[in-house]
Coordinates of C-alpha atoms in Angstrom, one line a residue:
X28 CA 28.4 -20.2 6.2
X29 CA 25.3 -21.4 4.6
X30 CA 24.6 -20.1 0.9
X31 CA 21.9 -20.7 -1.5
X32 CA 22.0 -20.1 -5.2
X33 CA 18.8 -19.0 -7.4
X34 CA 18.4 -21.2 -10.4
X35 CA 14.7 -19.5 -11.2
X36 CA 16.2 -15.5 -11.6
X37 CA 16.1 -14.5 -15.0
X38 CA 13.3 -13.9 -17.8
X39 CA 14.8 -17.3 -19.3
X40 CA 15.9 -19.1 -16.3
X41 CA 19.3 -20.8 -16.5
X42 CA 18.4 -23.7 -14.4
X43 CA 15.0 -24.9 -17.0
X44 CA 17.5 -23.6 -20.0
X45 CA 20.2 -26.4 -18.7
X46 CA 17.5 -29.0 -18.4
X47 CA 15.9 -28.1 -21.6
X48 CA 19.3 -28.7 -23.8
X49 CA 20.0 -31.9 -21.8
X50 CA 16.4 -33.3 -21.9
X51 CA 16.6 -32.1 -25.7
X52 CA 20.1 -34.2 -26.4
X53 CA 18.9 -37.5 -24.2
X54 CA 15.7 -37.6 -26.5
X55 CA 17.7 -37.5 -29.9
X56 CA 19.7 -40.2 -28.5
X57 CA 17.3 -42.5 -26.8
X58 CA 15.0 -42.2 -30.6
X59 CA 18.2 -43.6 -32.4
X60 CA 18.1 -46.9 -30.9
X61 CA 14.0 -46.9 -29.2
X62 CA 12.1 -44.7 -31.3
X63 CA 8.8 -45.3 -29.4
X64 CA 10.3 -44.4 -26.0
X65 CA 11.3 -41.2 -27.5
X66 CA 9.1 -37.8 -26.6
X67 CA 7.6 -36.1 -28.9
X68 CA 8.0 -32.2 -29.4
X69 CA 5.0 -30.9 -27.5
X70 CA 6.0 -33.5 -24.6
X71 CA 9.4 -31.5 -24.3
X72 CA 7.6 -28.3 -24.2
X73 CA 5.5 -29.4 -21.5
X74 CA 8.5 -30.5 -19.3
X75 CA 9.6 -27.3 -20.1
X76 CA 6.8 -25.1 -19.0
X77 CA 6.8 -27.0 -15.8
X78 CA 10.0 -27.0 -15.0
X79 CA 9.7 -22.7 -15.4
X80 CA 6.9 -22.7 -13.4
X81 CA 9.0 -25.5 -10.5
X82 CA 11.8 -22.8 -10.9
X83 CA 10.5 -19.7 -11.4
X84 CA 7.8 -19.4 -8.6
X85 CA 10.0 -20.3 -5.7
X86 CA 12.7 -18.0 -6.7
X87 CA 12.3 -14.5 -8.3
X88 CA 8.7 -14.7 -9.1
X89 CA 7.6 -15.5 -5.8
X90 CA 9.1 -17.1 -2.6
X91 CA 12.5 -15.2 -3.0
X92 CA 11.0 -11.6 -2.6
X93 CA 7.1 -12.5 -0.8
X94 CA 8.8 -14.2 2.2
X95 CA 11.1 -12.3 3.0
X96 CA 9.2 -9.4 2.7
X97 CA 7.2 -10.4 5.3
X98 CA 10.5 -9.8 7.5
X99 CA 11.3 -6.6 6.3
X100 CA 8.7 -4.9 7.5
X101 CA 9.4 -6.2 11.0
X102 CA 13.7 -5.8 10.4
X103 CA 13.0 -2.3 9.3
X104 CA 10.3 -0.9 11.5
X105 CA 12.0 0.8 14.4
X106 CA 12.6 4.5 15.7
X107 CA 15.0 5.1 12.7
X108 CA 12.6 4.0 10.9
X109 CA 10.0 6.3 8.7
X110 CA 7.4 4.2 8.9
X111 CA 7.7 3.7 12.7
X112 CA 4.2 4.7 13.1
X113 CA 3.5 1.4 12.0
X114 CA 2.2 -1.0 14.9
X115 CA 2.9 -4.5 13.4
X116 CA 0.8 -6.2 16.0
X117 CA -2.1 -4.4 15.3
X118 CA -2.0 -4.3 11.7
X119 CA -1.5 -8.4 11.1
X120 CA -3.3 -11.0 12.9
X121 CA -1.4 -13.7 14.6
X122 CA 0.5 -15.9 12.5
X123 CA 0.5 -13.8 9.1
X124 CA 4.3 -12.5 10.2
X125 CA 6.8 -14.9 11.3
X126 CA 7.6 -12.8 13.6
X127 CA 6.5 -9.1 15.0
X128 CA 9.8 -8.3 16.7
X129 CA 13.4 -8.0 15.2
X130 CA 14.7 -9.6 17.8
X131 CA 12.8 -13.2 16.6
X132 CA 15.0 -15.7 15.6
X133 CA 12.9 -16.2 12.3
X134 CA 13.2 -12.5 11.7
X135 CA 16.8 -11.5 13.0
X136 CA 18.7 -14.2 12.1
X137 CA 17.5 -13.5 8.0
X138 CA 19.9 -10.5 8.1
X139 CA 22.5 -12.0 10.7
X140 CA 22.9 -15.1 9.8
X141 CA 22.5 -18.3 11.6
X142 CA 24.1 -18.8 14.8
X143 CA 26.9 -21.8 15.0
X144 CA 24.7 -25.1 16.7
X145 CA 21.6 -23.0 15.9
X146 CA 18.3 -24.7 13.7
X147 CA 16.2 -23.0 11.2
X148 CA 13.0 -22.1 13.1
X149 CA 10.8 -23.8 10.8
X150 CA 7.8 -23.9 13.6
X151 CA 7.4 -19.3 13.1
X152 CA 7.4 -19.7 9.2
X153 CA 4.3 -23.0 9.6
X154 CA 1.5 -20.4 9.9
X155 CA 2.7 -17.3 7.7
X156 CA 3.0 -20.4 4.9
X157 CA -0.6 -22.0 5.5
X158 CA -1.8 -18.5 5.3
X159 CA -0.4 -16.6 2.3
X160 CA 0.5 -19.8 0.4
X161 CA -3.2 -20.6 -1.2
X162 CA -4.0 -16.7 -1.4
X163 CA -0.8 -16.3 -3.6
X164 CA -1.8 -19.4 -6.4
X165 CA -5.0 -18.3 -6.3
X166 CA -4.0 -15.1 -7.5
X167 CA -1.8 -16.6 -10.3
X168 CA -5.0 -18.8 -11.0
X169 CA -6.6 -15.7 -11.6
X170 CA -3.2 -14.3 -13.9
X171 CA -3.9 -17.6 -15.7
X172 CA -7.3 -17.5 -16.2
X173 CA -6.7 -13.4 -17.2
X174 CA -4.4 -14.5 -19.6
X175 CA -6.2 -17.4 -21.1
X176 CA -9.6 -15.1 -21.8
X177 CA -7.3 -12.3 -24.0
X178 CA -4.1 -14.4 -24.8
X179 CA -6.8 -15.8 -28.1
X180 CA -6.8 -12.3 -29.3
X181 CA -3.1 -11.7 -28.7
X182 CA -2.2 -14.3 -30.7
X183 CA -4.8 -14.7 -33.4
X184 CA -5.5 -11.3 -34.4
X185 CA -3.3 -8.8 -33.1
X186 CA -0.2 -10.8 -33.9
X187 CA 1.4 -10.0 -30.8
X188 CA 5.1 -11.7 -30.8
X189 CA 6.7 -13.7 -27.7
X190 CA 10.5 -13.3 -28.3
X191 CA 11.1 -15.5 -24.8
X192 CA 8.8 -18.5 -25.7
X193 CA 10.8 -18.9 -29.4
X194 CA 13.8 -19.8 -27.8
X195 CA 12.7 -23.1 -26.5
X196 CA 10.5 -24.1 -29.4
X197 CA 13.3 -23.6 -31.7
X198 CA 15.3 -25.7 -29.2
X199 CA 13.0 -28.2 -29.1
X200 CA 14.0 -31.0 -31.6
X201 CA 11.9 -31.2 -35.1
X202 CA 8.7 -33.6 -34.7
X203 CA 11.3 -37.1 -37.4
X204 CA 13.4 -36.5 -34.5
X205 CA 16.4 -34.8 -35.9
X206 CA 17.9 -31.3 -34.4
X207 CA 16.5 -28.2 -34.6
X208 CA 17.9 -25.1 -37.0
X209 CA 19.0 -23.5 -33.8
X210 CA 21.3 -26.3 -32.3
X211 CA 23.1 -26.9 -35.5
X212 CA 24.1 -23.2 -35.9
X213 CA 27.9 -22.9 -34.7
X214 CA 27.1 -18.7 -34.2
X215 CA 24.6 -19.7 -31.3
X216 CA 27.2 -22.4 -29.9
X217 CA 30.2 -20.0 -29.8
X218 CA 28.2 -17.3 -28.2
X219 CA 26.1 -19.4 -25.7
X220 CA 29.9 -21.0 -24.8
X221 CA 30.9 -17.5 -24.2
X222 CA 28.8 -16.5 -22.2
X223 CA 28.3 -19.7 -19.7
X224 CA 31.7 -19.4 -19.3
X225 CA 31.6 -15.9 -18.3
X226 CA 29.1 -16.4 -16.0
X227 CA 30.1 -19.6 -14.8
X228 CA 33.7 -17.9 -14.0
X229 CA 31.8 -15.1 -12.0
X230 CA 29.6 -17.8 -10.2
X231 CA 32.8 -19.8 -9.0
X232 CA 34.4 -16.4 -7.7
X233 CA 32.2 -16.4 -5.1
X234 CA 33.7 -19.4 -3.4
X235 CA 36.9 -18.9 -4.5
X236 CA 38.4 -15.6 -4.2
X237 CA 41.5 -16.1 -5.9
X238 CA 40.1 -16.3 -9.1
X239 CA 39.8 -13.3 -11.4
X240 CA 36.9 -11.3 -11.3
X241 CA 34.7 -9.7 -13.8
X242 CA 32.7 -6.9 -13.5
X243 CA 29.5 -6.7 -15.8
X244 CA 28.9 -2.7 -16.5
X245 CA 27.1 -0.5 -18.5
X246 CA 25.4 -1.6 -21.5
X247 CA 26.6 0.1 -24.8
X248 CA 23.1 2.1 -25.8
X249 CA 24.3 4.0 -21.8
X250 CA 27.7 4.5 -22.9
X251 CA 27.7 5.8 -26.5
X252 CA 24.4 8.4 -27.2
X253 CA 25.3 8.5 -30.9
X254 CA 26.6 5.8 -33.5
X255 CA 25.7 2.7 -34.4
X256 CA 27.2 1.2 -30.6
X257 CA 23.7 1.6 -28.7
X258 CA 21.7 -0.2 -31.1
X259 CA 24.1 -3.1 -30.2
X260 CA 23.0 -3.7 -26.8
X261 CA 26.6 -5.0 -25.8
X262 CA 27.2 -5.7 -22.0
X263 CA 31.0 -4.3 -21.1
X264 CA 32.7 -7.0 -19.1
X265 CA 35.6 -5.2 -16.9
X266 CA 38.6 -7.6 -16.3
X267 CA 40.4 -5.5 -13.4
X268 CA 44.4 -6.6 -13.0
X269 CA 45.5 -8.4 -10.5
X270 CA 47.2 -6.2 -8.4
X271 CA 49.8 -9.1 -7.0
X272 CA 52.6 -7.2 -4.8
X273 CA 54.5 -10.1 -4.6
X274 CA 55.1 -10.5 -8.4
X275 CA 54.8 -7.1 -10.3
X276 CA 57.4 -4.4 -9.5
X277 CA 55.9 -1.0 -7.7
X278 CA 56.7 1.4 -10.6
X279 CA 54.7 -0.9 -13.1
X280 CA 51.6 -1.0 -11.4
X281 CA 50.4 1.9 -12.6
X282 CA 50.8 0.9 -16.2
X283 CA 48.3 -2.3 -15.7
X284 CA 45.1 -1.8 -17.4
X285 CA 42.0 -3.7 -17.4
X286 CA 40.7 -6.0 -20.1
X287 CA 37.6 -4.6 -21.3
X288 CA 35.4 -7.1 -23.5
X289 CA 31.9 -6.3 -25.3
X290 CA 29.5 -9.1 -24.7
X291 CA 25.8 -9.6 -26.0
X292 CA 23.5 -9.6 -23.3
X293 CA 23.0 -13.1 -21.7
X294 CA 19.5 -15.2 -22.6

């Protein structure tokens, strides 16, 4: 069984955040003992933006819903369908779908799974990706240059705040070199160690079951109306018990109740 994991998903994505902290501690190292080879603060950012955009447009922005997309309209066109009215053949020229049929191998085998000895068909995706590809970044060239004609008044006289873009420039190191306010606070440590391992623990769970597992639930401002609880914004992490019937007696499973933890939402 073949599985892929998305780095990109997130507002903040956990895959640039993890490069950005080590690419942040190998620069405050290298500067002790070669302080020329060292990069500077806007360099880091720059890594930084591109790695968001390396991560970001292939996964959630992107390739992770565009693509497939393209094979959901074919998977779930049929006579229990209610858009079965829809003729794919007619309505996209040839090559624009990977395929027009569910039962194409580039299509069916999205939702089924590959078959054992079976390739990717790489040769039905060739033409949907020379296609869409270059119409897709040139519409984010057009996002880009949208944002670039109004982002001046944004920030100069409207005073619009980014909260997501202070993160990293407070990561960033100071220009002598020496760590930034927001990596020598132990409150930011303790909490971003919570909650790596949290996640981390419900990432590992998914290849191996025997773990425990933790369900993520109901933000506090949904549970509690009144009180000072919803302006919180705690994340209720549900530790069910582990219902072992070869270790804990019959009458006392009933009296096993789950750990329930208040987290702060993830970055």
């Amino acid at each position: 069984m073949r599985r892929y994991e998305i780095l990109g998903t997130g507002y903040l994505p956990r895959g640039v955040v993890f490069y950005l902290l080590l690419l942040t501690g190998y620069n405050i190292i290298i500067r002790r003992f070669l302080p020329r080879a060292g990069l500077r603060r806007e360099e880091i950012l720059v890594v930084f933006c591109a790695l968001l955009a390396m991560n970001t447009i292939p996964a959630q922005d992107f390739a992770q819903h565009f693509y497939l997309n393209l094979t959901a309209m074919v998977q779930y066109t049929g006579p229990d369908s209610q858009i079965e009215h829809l003729n794919i053949p007619e309505q996209f020229r040839l090559g624009m779908l990977p395929g027009t049929r569910q039962s194409d191998p580039a299509v069916k085998w999205i939702y089924t799974g590959l078959p054992d000895g079976a390739s990717i068909p790489y040769r039905a995706w060739l033409l949907p990706y020379l296609i869409w590809t270059p119409y897709i970044f040139l519409l984010y060239w057009l996002l880009l240059w949208c944002a670039a004609l109004i982002s001046f008044r944004w920030e100069e006289h409207e005073r619009l705040l980014f909260p997501l873009v202070q993160i990293p420039l407070e990561t960033a190191e100071k220009p002598e070199g020496e760590l930034s306010e927001v990596l020598r606070n132990k409150t930011m440590w303790t909490t971003f160690a919570l909650i790596t391992a949290l996640y981390t623990l419900i990432f590992l769970r998914a290849y191996y079951p025997f773990l425990p597992e933790i369900k993520i639930s109901k933000t506090t401002e949904q549970l509690f109306s009144e009180g000072p609880l919803p302006n919180l914004q705690l994340h209720v992490a549900r530790v069910p018990p582990r219902d072992d019937r070869h270790r804990v007696p019959a009458h006392h499973r009933s009296r096993l109740q789950p750990l329930v933890l208040l987290l702060p939402p993830p970055l």
